PDB file of C-alpha atoms in Angstrom:
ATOM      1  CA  UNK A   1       0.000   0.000   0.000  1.00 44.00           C
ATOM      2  CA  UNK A   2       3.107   2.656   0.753  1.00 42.00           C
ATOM      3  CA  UNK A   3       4.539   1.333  -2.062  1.00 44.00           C
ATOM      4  CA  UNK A   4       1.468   2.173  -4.398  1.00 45.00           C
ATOM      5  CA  UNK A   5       1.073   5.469  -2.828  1.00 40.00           C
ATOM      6  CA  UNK A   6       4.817   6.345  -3.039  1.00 38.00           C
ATOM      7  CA  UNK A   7       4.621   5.538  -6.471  1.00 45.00           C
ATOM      8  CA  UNK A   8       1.746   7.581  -7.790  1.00 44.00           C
ATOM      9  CA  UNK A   9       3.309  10.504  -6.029  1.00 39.00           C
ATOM     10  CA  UNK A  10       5.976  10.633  -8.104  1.00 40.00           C
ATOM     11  CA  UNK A  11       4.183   9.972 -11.258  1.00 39.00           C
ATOM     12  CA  UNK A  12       2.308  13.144 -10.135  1.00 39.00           C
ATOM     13  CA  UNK A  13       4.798  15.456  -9.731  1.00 36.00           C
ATOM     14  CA  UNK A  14       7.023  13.679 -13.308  1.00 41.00           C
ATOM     15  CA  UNK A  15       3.514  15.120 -14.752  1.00 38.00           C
ATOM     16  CA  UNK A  16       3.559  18.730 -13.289  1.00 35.00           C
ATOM     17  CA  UNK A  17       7.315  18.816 -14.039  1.00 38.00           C
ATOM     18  CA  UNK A  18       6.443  18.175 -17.879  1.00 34.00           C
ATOM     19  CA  UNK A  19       3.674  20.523 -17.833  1.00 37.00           C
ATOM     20  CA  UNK A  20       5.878  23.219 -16.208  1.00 36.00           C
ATOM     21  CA  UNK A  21       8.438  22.606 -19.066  1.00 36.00           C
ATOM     22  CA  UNK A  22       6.056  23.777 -21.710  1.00 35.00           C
ATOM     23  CA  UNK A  23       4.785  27.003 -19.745  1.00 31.00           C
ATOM     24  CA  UNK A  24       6.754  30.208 -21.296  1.00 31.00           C
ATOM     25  CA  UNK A  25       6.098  32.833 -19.187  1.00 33.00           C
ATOM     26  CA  UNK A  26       5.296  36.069 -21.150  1.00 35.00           C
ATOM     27  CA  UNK A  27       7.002  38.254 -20.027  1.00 35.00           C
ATOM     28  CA  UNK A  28      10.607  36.634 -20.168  1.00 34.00           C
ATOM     29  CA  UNK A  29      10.616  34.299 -22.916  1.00 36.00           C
ATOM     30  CA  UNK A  30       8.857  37.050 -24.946  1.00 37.00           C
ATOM     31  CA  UNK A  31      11.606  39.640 -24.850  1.00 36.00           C
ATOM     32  CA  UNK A  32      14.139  36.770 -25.917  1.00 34.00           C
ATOM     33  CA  UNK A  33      12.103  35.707 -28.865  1.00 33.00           C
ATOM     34  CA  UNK A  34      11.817  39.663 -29.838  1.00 32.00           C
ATOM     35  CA  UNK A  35      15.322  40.282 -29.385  1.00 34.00           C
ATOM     36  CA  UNK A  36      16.701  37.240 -31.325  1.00 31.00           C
ATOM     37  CA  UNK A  37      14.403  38.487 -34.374  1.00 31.00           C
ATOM     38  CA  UNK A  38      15.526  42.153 -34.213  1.00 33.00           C
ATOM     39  CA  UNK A  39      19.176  40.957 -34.038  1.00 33.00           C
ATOM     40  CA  UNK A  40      18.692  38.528 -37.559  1.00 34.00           C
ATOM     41  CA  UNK A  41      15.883  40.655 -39.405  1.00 34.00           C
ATOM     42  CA  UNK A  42      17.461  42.963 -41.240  1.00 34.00           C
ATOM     43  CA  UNK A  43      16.588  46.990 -40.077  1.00 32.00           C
ATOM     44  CA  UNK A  44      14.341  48.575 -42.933  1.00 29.00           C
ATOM     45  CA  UNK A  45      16.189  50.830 -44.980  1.00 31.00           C
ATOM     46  CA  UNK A  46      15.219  54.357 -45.055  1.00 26.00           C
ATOM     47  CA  UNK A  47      15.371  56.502 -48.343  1.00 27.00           C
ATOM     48  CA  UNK A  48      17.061  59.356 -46.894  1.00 28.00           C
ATOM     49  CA  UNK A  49      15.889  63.154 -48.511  1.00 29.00           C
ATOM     50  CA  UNK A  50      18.350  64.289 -51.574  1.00 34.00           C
ATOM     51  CA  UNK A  51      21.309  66.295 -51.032  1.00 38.00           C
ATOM     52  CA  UNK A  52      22.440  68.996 -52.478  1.00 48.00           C
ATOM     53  CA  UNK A  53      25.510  68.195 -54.446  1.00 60.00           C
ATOM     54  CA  UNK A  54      28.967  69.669 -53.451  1.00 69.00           C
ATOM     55  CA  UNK A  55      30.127  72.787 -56.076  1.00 72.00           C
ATOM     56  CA  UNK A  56      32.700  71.865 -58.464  1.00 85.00           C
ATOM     57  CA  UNK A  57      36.456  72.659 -57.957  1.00 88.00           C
ATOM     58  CA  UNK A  58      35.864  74.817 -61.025  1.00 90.00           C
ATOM     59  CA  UNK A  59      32.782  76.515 -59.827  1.00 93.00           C
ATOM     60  CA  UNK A  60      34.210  76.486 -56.136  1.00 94.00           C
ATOM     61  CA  UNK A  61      37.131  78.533 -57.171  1.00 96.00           C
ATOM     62  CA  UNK A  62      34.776  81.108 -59.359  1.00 96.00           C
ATOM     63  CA  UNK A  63      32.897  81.837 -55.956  1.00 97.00           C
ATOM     64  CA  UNK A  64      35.531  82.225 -53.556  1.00 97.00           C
ATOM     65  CA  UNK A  65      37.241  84.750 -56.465  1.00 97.00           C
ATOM     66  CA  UNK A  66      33.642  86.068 -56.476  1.00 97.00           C
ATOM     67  CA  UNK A  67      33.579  86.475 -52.762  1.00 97.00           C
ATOM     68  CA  UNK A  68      36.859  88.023 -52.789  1.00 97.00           C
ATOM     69  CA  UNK A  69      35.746  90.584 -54.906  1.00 96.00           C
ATOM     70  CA  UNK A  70      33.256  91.473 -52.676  1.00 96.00           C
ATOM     71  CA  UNK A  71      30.152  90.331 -53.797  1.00 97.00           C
ATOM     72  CA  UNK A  72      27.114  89.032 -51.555  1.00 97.00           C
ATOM     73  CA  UNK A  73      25.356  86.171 -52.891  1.00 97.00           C
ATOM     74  CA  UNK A  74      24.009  83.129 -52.137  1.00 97.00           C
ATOM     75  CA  UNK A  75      25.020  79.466 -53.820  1.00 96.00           C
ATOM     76  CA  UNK A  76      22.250  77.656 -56.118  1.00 96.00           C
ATOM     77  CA  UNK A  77      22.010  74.127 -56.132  1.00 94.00           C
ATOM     78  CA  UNK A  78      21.928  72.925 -59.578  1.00 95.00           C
ATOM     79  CA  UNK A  79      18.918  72.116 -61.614  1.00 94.00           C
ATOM     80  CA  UNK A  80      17.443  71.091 -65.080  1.00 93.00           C
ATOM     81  CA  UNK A  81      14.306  72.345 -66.858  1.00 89.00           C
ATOM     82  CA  UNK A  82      13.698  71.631 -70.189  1.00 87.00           C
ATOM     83  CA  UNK A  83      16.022  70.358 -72.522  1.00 90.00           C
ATOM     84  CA  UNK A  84      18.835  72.444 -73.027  1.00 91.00           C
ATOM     85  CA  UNK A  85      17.249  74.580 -70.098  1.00 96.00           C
ATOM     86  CA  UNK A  86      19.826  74.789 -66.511  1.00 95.00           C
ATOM     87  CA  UNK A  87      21.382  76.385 -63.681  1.00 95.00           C
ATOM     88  CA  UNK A  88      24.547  74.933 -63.140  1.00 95.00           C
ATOM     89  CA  UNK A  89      27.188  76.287 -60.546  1.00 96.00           C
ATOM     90  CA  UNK A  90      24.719  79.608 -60.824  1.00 97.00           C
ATOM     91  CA  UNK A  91      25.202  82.269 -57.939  1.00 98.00           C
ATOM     92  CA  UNK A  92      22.359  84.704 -56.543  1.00 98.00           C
ATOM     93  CA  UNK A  93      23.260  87.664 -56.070  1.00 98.00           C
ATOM     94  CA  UNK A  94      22.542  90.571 -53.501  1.00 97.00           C
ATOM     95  CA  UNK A  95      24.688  93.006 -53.483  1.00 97.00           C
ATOM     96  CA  UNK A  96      28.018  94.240 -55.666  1.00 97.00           C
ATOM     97  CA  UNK A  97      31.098  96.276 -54.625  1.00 96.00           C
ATOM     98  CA  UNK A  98      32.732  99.188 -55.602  1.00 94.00           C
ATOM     99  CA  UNK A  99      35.658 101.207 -54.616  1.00 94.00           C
ATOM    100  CA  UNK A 100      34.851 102.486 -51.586  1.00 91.00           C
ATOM    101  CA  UNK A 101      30.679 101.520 -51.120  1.00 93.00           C
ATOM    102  CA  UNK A 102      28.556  98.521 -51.782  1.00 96.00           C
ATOM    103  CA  UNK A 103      25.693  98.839 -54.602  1.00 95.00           C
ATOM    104  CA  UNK A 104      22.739  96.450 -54.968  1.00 97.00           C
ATOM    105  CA  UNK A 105      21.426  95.020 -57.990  1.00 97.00           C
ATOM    106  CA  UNK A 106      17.572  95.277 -58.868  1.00 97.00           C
ATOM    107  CA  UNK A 107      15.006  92.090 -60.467  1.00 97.00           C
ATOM    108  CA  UNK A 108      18.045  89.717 -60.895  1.00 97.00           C
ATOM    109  CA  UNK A 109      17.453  85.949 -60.489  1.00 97.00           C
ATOM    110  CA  UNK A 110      20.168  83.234 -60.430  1.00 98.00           C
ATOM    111  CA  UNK A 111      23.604  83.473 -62.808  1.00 98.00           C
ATOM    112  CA  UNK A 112      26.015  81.242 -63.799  1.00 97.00           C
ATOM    113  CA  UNK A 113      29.061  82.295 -61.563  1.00 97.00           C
ATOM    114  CA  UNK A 114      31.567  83.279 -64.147  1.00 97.00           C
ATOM    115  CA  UNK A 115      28.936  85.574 -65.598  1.00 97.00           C
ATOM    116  CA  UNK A 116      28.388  86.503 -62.197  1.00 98.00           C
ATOM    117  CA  UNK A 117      32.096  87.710 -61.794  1.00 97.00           C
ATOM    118  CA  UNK A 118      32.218  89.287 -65.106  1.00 97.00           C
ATOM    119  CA  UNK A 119      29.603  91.622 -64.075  1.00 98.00           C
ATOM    120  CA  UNK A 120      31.017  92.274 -60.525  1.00 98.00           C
ATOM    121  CA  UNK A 121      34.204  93.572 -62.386  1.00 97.00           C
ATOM    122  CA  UNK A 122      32.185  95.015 -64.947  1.00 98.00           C
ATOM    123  CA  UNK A 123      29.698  96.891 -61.913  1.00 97.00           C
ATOM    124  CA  UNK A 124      33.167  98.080 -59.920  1.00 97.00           C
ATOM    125  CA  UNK A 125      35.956  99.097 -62.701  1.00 97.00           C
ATOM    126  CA  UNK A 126      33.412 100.024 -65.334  1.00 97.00           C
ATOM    127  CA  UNK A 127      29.592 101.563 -64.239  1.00 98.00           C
ATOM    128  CA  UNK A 128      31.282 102.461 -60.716  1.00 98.00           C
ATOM    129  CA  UNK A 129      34.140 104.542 -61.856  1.00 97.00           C
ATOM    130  CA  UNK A 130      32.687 106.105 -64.920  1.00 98.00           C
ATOM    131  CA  UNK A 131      29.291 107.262 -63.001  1.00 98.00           C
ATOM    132  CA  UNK A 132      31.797 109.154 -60.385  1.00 97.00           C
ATOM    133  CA  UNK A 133      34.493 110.575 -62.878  1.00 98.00           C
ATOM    134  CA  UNK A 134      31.528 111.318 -65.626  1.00 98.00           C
ATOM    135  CA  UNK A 135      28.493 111.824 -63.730  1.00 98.00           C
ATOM    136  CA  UNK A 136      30.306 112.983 -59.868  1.00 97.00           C
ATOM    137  CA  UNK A 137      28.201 110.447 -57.856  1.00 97.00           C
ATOM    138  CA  UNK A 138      28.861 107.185 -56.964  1.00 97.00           C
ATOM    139  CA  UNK A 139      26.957 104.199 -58.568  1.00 97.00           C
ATOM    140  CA  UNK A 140      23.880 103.289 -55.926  1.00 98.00           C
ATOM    141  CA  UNK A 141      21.819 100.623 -57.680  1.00 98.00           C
ATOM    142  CA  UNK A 142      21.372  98.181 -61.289  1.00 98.00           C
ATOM    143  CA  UNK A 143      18.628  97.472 -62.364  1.00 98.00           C
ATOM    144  CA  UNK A 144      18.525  94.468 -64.232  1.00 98.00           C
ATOM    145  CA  UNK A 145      15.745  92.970 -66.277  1.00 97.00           C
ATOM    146  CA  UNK A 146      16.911  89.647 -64.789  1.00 96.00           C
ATOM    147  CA  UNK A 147      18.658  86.560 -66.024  1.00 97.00           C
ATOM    148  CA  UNK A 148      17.679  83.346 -66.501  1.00 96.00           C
ATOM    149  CA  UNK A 149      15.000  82.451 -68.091  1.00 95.00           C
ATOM    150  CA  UNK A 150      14.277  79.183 -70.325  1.00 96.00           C
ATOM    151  CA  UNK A 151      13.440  80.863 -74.022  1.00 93.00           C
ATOM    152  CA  UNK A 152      14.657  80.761 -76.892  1.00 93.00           C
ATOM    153  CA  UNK A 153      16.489  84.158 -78.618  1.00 90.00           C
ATOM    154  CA  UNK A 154      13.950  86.827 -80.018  1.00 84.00           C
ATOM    155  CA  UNK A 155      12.404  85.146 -83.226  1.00 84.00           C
ATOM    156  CA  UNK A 156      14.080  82.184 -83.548  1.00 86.00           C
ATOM    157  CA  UNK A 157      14.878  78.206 -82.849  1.00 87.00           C
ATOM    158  CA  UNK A 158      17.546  78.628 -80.778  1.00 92.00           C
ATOM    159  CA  UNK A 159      18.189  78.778 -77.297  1.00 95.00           C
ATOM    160  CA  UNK A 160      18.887  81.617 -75.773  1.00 95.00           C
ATOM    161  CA  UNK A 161      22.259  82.205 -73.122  1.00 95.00           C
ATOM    162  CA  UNK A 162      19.265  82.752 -70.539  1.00 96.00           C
ATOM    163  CA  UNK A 163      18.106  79.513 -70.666  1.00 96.00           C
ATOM    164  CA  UNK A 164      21.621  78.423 -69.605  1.00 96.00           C
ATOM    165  CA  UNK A 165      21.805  81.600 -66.629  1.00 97.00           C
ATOM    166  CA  UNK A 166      24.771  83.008 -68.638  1.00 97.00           C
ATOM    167  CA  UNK A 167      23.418  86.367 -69.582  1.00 97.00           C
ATOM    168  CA  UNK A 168      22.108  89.489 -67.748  1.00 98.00           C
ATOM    169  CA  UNK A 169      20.166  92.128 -69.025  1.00 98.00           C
ATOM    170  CA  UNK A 170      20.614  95.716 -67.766  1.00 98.00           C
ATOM    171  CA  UNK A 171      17.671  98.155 -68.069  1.00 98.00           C
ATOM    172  CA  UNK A 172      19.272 101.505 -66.044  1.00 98.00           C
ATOM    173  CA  UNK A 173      21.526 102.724 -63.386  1.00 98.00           C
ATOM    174  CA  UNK A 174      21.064 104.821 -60.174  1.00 98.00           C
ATOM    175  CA  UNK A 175      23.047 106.803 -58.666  1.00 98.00           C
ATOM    176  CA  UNK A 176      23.445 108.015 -54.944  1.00 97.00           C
ATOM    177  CA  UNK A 177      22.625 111.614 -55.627  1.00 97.00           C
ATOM    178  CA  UNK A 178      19.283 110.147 -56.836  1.00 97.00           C
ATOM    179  CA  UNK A 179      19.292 110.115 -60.446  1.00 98.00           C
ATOM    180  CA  UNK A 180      18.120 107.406 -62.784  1.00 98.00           C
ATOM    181  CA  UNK A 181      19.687 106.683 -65.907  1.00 98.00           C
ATOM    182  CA  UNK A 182      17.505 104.789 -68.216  1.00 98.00           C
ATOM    183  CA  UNK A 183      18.652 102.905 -71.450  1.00 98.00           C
ATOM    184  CA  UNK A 184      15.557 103.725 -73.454  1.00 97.00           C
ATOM    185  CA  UNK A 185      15.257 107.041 -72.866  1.00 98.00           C
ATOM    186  CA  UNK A 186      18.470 108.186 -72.524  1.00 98.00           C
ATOM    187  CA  UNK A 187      21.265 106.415 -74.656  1.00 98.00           C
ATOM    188  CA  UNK A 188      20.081 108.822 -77.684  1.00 97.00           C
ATOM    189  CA  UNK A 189      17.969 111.424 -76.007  1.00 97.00           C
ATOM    190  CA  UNK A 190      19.714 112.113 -72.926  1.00 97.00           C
ATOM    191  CA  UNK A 191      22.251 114.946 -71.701  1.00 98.00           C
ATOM    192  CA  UNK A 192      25.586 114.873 -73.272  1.00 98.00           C
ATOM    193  CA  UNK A 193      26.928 113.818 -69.882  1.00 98.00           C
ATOM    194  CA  UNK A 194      25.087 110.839 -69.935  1.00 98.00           C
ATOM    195  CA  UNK A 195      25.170 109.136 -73.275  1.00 98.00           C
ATOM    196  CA  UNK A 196      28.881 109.649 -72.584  1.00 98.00           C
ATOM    197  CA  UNK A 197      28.607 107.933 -69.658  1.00 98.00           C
ATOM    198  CA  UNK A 198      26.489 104.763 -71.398  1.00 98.00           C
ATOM    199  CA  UNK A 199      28.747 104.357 -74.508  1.00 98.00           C
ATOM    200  CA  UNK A 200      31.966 104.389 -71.701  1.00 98.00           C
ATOM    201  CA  UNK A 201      30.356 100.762 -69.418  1.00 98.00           C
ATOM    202  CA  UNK A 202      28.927  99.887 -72.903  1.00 98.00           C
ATOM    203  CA  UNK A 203      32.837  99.730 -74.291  1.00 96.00           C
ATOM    204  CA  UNK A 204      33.587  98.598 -70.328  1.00 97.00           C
ATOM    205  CA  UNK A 205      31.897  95.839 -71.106  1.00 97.00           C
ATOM    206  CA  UNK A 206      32.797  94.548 -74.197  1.00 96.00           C
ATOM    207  CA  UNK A 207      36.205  94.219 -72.668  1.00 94.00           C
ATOM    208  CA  UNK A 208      34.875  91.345 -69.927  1.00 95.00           C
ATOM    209  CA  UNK A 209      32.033  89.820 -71.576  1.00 97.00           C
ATOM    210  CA  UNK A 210      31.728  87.451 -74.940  1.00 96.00           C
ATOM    211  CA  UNK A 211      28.622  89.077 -75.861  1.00 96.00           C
ATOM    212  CA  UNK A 212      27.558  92.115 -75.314  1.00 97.00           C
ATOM    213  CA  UNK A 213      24.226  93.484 -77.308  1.00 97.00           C
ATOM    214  CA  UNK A 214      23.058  97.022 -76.387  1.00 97.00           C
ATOM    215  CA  UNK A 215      20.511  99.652 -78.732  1.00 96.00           C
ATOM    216  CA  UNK A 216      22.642  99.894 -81.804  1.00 94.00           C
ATOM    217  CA  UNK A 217      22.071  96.468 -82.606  1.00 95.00           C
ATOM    218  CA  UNK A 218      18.862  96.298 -83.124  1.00 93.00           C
ATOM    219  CA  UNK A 219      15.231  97.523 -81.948  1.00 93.00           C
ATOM    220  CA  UNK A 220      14.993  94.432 -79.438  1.00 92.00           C
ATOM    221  CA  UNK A 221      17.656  95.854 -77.158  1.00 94.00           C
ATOM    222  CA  UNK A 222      16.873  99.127 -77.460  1.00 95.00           C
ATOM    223  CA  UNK A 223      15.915  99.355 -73.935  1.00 97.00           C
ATOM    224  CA  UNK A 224      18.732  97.171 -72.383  1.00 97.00           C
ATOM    225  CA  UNK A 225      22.263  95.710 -72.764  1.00 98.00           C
ATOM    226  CA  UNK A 226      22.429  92.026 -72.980  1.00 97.00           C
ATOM    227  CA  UNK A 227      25.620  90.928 -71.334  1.00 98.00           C
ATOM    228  CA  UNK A 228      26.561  87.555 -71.647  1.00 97.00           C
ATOM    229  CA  UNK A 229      29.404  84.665 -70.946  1.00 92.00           C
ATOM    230  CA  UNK A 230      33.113  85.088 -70.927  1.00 86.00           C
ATOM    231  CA  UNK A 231      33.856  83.458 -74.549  1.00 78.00           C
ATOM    232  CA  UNK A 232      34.170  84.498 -78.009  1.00 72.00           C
ATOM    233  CA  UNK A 233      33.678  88.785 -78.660  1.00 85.00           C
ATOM    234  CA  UNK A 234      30.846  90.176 -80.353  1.00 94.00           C
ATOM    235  CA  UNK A 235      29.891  93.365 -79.395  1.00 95.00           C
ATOM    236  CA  UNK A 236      27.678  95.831 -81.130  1.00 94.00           C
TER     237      UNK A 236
END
């Protein structure tokens, strides 16, 4: 009788044993489980947001000469339009320097940076000098009829140097003693002084720019010069 009663007492507690064996508590053997698949399931990977790409050594060395010269302007990352349409290592700019004071530049948009330091030479040694030696007051303001666009030239197929941010059109000039010197109106109808003055940065500029189009070429820039690009010379 012990013996039978010894016996299924042991049988008992083999049982509970086994069933014990195949309890997981949750809270323990949960976190394992969890942890062993984060650490063999690859993480997700997350598409991380474009970035801007780095200026090119040649269009890195055009801005710091830019800076040097004492321009204020801001980088532009590069971008495509249409075909044939860009802004590559383009510059926008804020302000321009001259001798001795700082000028701004009116309605301007972004410019390819060797245009850019064309016309901060061209703004200084040229438009800056001749307004105060020709005109006695100091060179306060361009106004621009901007720069890039993506069009093609006046009546034709072709693209224009716009489209590219290589050209800058220049409607007038003010000066610090308040005067406004307007292309239109003044390159053939204005005081002696003054067309002087407009034919001087108009020869200023065919000296630092590969093309520079202005009212004696024809009735489209009558109201502007087109400056544009470093390259070949054609200037009329």
């Amino acid at each position: 009788m012990a013996r039978d009663t010894l016996r299924g007492w042991t049988l008992l507690l083999g049982a509970l044993t086994l069933a014990g064996c195949g309890i997981v508590p949750q809270g323990s053997g949960g976190g394992t489980a969890a942890r062993s698949t984060a650490s063999t399931t690859p993480a997700p990977r997350i598409a991380s947001a474009p970035q801007s790409h780095a200026p090119r050594p040649d269009d890195r060395a055009c801005m710091t000469e830019l800076g040097a010269a004492g321009a204020r302007f801001t980088p532009v990352a590069d971008t495509y339009a249409a075909p044939g349409c860009n802004k590559l290592g383009t510059v926008q700019l804020s302000a321009l320097a001259g001798d001795a004071s700082v000028f701004g530049v009116s309605n301007i948009g972004p410019v390819q940076c060797g245009t850019a330091k064309a016309f901060s030479d061209w703004a200084r040694f040229g438009v800056d000098r001749a307004a105060r030696e020709i005109l006695g007051s100091r060179l306060a303001r361009i106004e621009t009829m901007g720069s890039y666009a993506c069009r093609n030239v006046a009546g034709s197929q072709r693209l224009s140097a716009h489209a590219r941010a290589e050209a800058i059109d220049v409607a007038g000039f003010v000066l610090a003693d308040g005067r406004r010197i307007d292309l239109k109106r003044d390159w053939h109808g204005g005081p002696p002084e003054v067309r002087e003055f407009l034919r001087v940065v108009h020869g200023s500029a065919c000296k630092r720019f590969g093309t520079v189009l202005g009212p004696e070429y024809n009735a489209a820039h009558a109201d502007h010069f087109h400056l544009e690009g470093t390259g070949a010379k054609f200037c009329r």
